Short mmCIF file of C-alpha atoms in Angstrom, two decimals:
data_model
loop_
_atom_site.label_atom_id
_atom_site.label_comp_id
_atom_site.label_asym_id
_atom_site.label_seq_id
_atom_site.Cartn_x
_atom_site.Cartn_y
_atom_site.Cartn_z
CA ASP Z 1 0.00 0.00 0.00
CA ALA Z 2 1.25 3.48 -0.82
CA GLY Z 3 0.22 4.83 2.57
CA VAL Z 4 -2.03 7.78 3.22
CA ILE Z 5 -1.96 10.11 0.25
CA GLN Z 6 -2.71 13.79 0.50
CA SER Z 7 -2.98 16.42 -2.18
CA PRO Z 8 -1.87 18.99 -2.86
CA ARG Z 9 1.41 19.03 -0.92
CA HIS Z 10 1.52 22.79 -0.99
CA GLU Z 11 -1.24 25.33 -1.53
CA VAL Z 12 -0.95 29.08 -1.65
CA THR Z 13 -4.19 30.99 -1.95
CA GLU Z 14 -5.55 34.45 -1.43
CA MET Z 15 -7.73 35.36 1.49
CA GLY Z 16 -11.38 34.75 0.75
CA GLN Z 17 -10.79 31.93 -1.70
CA GLU Z 18 -12.09 28.40 -1.25
CA VAL Z 19 -9.51 25.74 -0.48
CA THR Z 20 -10.05 21.99 -0.77
CA LEU Z 21 -7.62 19.50 0.69
CA ARG Z 22 -7.81 15.84 -0.31
CA CYS Z 23 -6.94 12.59 1.37
CA LYS Z 24 -6.88 8.95 0.35
CA PRO Z 25 -6.60 6.69 3.40
CA ILE Z 26 -4.96 3.29 3.51
CA SER Z 27 -7.25 0.67 2.07
CA GLY Z 28 -9.11 -1.28 4.74
CA HIS Z 29 -8.70 1.32 7.45
CA ASP Z 30 -11.86 2.13 9.38
CA TYR Z 31 -10.98 5.55 10.75
CA LEU Z 32 -9.86 8.76 9.10
CA PHE Z 33 -8.61 11.82 10.97
CA TRP Z 34 -7.88 15.39 9.95
CA TYR Z 35 -5.29 17.26 12.03
CA ARG Z 36 -3.95 20.79 11.82
CA GLN Z 37 -0.42 21.66 12.92
CA THR Z 38 0.82 25.15 13.74
CA MET Z 39 3.72 26.45 15.74
CA MET Z 40 1.41 28.15 18.20
CA ARG Z 41 -1.15 25.42 18.79
CA GLY Z 42 0.75 22.24 17.96
CA LEU Z 43 -1.17 19.28 16.54
CA GLU Z 44 -4.94 19.67 16.78
CA LEU Z 45 -7.58 17.11 15.85
CA LEU Z 46 -10.19 18.75 13.64
CA ILE Z 47 -12.56 15.90 12.82
CA TYR Z 48 -12.60 12.15 12.46
CA PHE Z 49 -14.69 9.62 10.57
CA ASN Z 50 -15.57 6.00 11.25
CA ASN Z 51 -16.68 4.02 8.20
CA ASN Z 52 -17.20 7.29 6.32
CA VAL Z 53 -19.44 8.77 9.02
CA PRO Z 54 -18.29 11.89 10.90
CA ILE Z 55 -18.01 11.00 14.58
CA ASP Z 56 -16.55 14.05 16.25
CA ASP Z 57 -16.15 17.45 14.62
CA SER Z 58 -15.75 19.43 17.81
CA GLY Z 59 -12.26 20.41 16.76
CA MET Z 60 -13.39 22.17 13.61
CA PRO Z 61 -12.60 25.79 14.36
CA GLU Z 62 -15.45 27.52 12.56
CA ASP Z 63 -18.29 27.04 10.13
CA ARG Z 64 -15.86 28.00 7.40
CA PHE Z 65 -14.41 24.51 7.77
CA SER Z 66 -16.22 21.44 6.48
CA ALA Z 67 -15.17 17.87 5.84
CA LYS Z 68 -16.71 15.03 3.90
CA MET Z 69 -15.99 11.40 3.28
CA PRO Z 70 -18.17 10.26 0.38
CA ASN Z 71 -16.60 6.80 0.31
CA ALA Z 72 -14.03 4.67 2.08
CA SER Z 73 -11.18 5.81 -0.13
CA PHE Z 74 -11.59 9.56 -0.22
CA SER Z 75 -12.06 12.52 2.08
CA THR Z 76 -11.95 16.28 1.66
CA LEU Z 77 -11.42 19.18 4.02
CA LYS Z 78 -12.76 22.45 2.70
CA ILE Z 79 -12.19 25.97 3.95
CA GLN Z 80 -14.51 28.63 2.57
CA PRO Z 81 -13.66 31.46 2.76
CA SER Z 82 -10.03 31.05 3.74
CA GLU Z 83 -8.25 33.46 6.07
CA PRO Z 84 -4.54 34.06 6.79
CA ARG Z 85 -4.90 32.46 10.23
CA ASP Z 86 -5.81 29.20 8.52
CA SER Z 87 -2.22 28.91 7.33
CA ALA Z 88 -0.89 25.64 8.72
CA VAL Z 89 0.06 22.11 7.77
CA TYR Z 90 -2.98 19.86 7.52
CA PHE Z 91 -2.46 16.16 8.07
CA CYS Z 92 -4.74 13.30 7.27
CA ALA Z 93 -4.31 10.01 9.12
CA SER Z 94 -6.04 6.64 9.04
CA LYS Z 95 -6.14 3.57 11.25
CA ARG Z 96 -7.84 0.24 11.68
CA LEU Z 97 -10.44 -0.41 14.32
CA GLY Z 98 -9.06 -1.03 17.79
CA ALA Z 99 -7.29 0.80 20.55
CA ARG Z 100 -4.02 -0.95 19.86
CA THR Z 101 -3.68 0.06 16.26
CA GLU Z 102 -1.57 3.04 15.36
CA ALA Z 103 -2.52 5.88 13.08
CA PHE Z 104 -0.66 6.31 9.80
CA PHE Z 105 -0.14 9.86 8.62
CA GLY Z 106 -0.02 11.37 5.19
CA GLN Z 107 2.72 13.78 4.10
CA GLY Z 108 0.52 16.76 4.87
CA THR Z 109 -0.63 19.80 2.94
CA ARG Z 110 1.12 23.04 3.72
CA LEU Z 111 -1.48 25.77 3.30
CA THR Z 112 -0.52 29.42 3.05
CA VAL Z 113 -3.28 32.01 2.87
CA VAL Z 114 -2.05 35.45 1.88
CA ALA Y 1 -8.11 18.22 30.33
CA GLN Y 2 -5.32 16.92 28.19
CA SER Y 3 -4.78 13.19 28.40
CA VAL Y 4 -1.08 13.27 27.61
CA SER Y 5 1.36 16.06 28.33
CA GLN Y 6 4.95 16.73 27.47
CA HIS Y 7 6.82 19.14 29.66
CA ASN Y 8 10.00 19.55 27.65
CA HIS Y 9 9.27 21.80 24.71
CA HIS Y 10 12.82 22.16 23.42
CA VAL Y 11 15.84 19.98 24.07
CA ILE Y 12 19.35 20.54 22.73
CA LEU Y 13 21.93 17.79 22.99
CA SER Y 14 25.31 17.00 21.58
CA GLU Y 15 25.87 13.83 19.59
CA ALA Y 16 26.39 10.73 21.74
CA ALA Y 17 24.53 12.26 24.68
CA SER Y 18 21.73 10.27 26.27
CA LEU Y 19 18.15 11.33 25.71
CA GLU Y 20 15.06 11.19 27.89
CA LEU Y 21 11.85 12.95 26.90
CA GLY Y 22 9.02 13.13 29.38
CA CYS Y 23 5.41 12.12 28.78
CA ASN Y 24 2.72 11.95 31.41
CA TYR Y 25 -0.81 10.66 30.98
CA SER Y 26 -3.78 11.57 33.09
CA TYR Y 27 -6.39 8.88 32.65
CA GLY Y 28 -7.05 5.55 34.27
CA GLY Y 29 -8.23 2.29 32.84
CA THR Y 30 -6.70 0.69 29.81
CA VAL Y 31 -3.50 2.40 28.78
CA ASN Y 32 -2.60 2.67 25.10
CA LEU Y 33 0.36 4.95 24.56
CA PHE Y 34 2.41 5.85 21.51
CA TRP Y 35 5.48 7.85 20.60
CA TYR Y 36 5.68 9.42 17.16
CA VAL Y 37 8.56 11.25 15.50
CA GLN Y 38 8.33 14.02 12.91
CA TYR Y 39 11.54 14.77 11.02
CA PRO Y 40 11.85 18.28 9.58
CA GLY Y 41 9.38 18.79 6.78
CA GLN Y 42 7.96 15.29 7.06
CA HIS Y 43 4.91 13.53 8.44
CA LEU Y 44 4.54 11.78 11.77
CA GLN Y 45 5.87 8.25 11.97
CA LEU Y 46 5.40 5.70 14.73
CA LEU Y 47 8.44 5.05 16.94
CA LEU Y 48 6.90 2.64 19.42
CA LYS Y 49 3.74 1.76 21.29
CA TYR Y 50 2.69 0.23 24.60
CA PHE Y 51 -0.48 -1.61 25.54
CA SER Y 52 0.40 -4.16 28.19
CA GLY Y 53 3.08 -6.57 29.30
CA ASP Y 54 6.74 -5.66 29.63
CA PRO Y 55 6.81 -1.99 30.63
CA LEU Y 56 10.04 -1.44 28.71
CA VAL Y 57 9.16 -1.12 25.05
CA LYS Y 58 11.71 -1.20 22.25
CA GLY Y 59 11.09 0.83 19.14
CA ILE Y 60 12.80 1.64 15.88
CA LYS Y 61 16.12 3.46 15.52
CA GLY Y 62 17.34 2.50 18.99
CA PHE Y 63 14.55 4.23 20.88
CA GLU Y 64 12.83 2.75 23.90
CA ALA Y 65 10.20 3.88 26.37
CA GLU Y 66 9.33 2.80 29.87
CA PHE Y 67 5.79 2.72 31.19
CA ILE Y 68 5.74 3.52 34.91
CA LYS Y 69 2.20 3.18 36.19
CA SER Y 70 2.91 4.68 39.61
CA LYS Y 71 4.21 7.84 38.00
CA PHE Y 72 1.71 7.96 35.12
CA SER Y 73 4.70 8.31 32.85
CA PHE Y 74 5.84 6.93 29.51
CA ASN Y 75 9.22 8.54 28.91
CA LEU Y 76 11.14 8.09 25.69
CA ARG Y 77 14.83 7.25 25.87
CA LYS Y 78 17.84 6.71 23.67
CA PRO Y 79 21.30 5.95 25.07
CA SER Y 80 23.26 7.84 22.43
CA VAL Y 81 21.67 10.34 20.05
CA GLN Y 82 22.81 11.15 16.55
CA TRP Y 83 22.49 14.31 14.50
CA SER Y 84 19.85 12.52 12.43
CA ASP Y 85 17.62 12.27 15.51
CA THR Y 86 16.92 15.99 15.21
CA ALA Y 87 13.13 16.06 15.00
CA GLU Y 88 9.96 16.74 16.93
CA TYR Y 89 8.69 13.95 19.17
CA PHE Y 90 5.06 13.46 20.14
CA CYS Y 91 3.54 11.33 22.84
CA ALA Y 92 -0.04 10.19 22.12
CA GLY Y 93 -2.90 8.41 23.81
CA PRO Y 94 -6.68 8.26 23.93
CA PRO Y 95 -8.61 11.34 25.04
CA PRO Y 96 -9.56 11.84 28.71
CA GLU Y 97 -13.23 11.11 28.10
CA GLY Y 98 -12.42 7.83 26.41
CA ASN Y 99 -13.84 6.53 23.17
CA ALA Y 100 -12.79 2.91 22.98
CA GLY Y 101 -9.32 4.10 22.10
CA ASN Y 102 -9.91 4.78 18.45
CA MET Y 103 -9.03 8.44 18.64
CA LEU Y 104 -5.58 9.73 19.48
CA THR Y 105 -4.74 12.95 21.21
CA PHE Y 106 -1.22 14.25 21.08
CA GLY Y 107 0.99 15.99 23.57
CA GLY Y 108 2.40 19.37 22.67
CA GLY Y 109 5.55 17.86 21.21
CA THR Y 110 9.23 18.18 22.09
CA ARG Y 111 11.63 19.65 19.59
CA LEU Y 112 15.00 17.93 19.80
CA MET Y 113 18.08 19.45 18.24
CA VAL Y 114 21.23 17.37 18.18
CA LYS Y 115 24.42 19.31 17.62
CA PRO Y 116 27.10 17.52 15.59
#
């Protein structure tokens, strides 16, 4: 398996524009997580899915953020409209069911909003 | 309340020095703990994990961690660091409220710089 695949790797956009980040989890994994990493706040969990269903989105900072998982092999995180404070590295991770299974992370998308 | 916490935010060592990074957890019940490493510009990768059994866990790249229940600690250690160990290290575990352990929360991370 190629691991968790995220695209794009880098995104630079202007304030107010819509941004869509994409993630392909590892095949057979039951859980998908979206994290945001910044220097100030560290690694924050935004939302996670179980079998394509959103379970906990309490980490989503504002209504400008939305995430979907239309099928087991694809998820998106959308920011509309984007703001400079959204600049961060966004990681997607997936794992199998069970407390003893580790999460596998994608390479991340570095988002810069100017 | 954070379930795992790391008190060392930045650590600077010289090559060949010994390393110990602190991690404390604050929940009871079943303990599932992980250490991840993030090399500069890269994604998080698993170093080691602990669920039960021998409290001394061996991981990749010469790292190990010891689970001490009485101290609620799971510190990461390496006897002799190399320049290539320069990275950020994260301790992780389930959230305080519990959720069958399928979600991970991360400590604030410790940035390690190893001077050649």
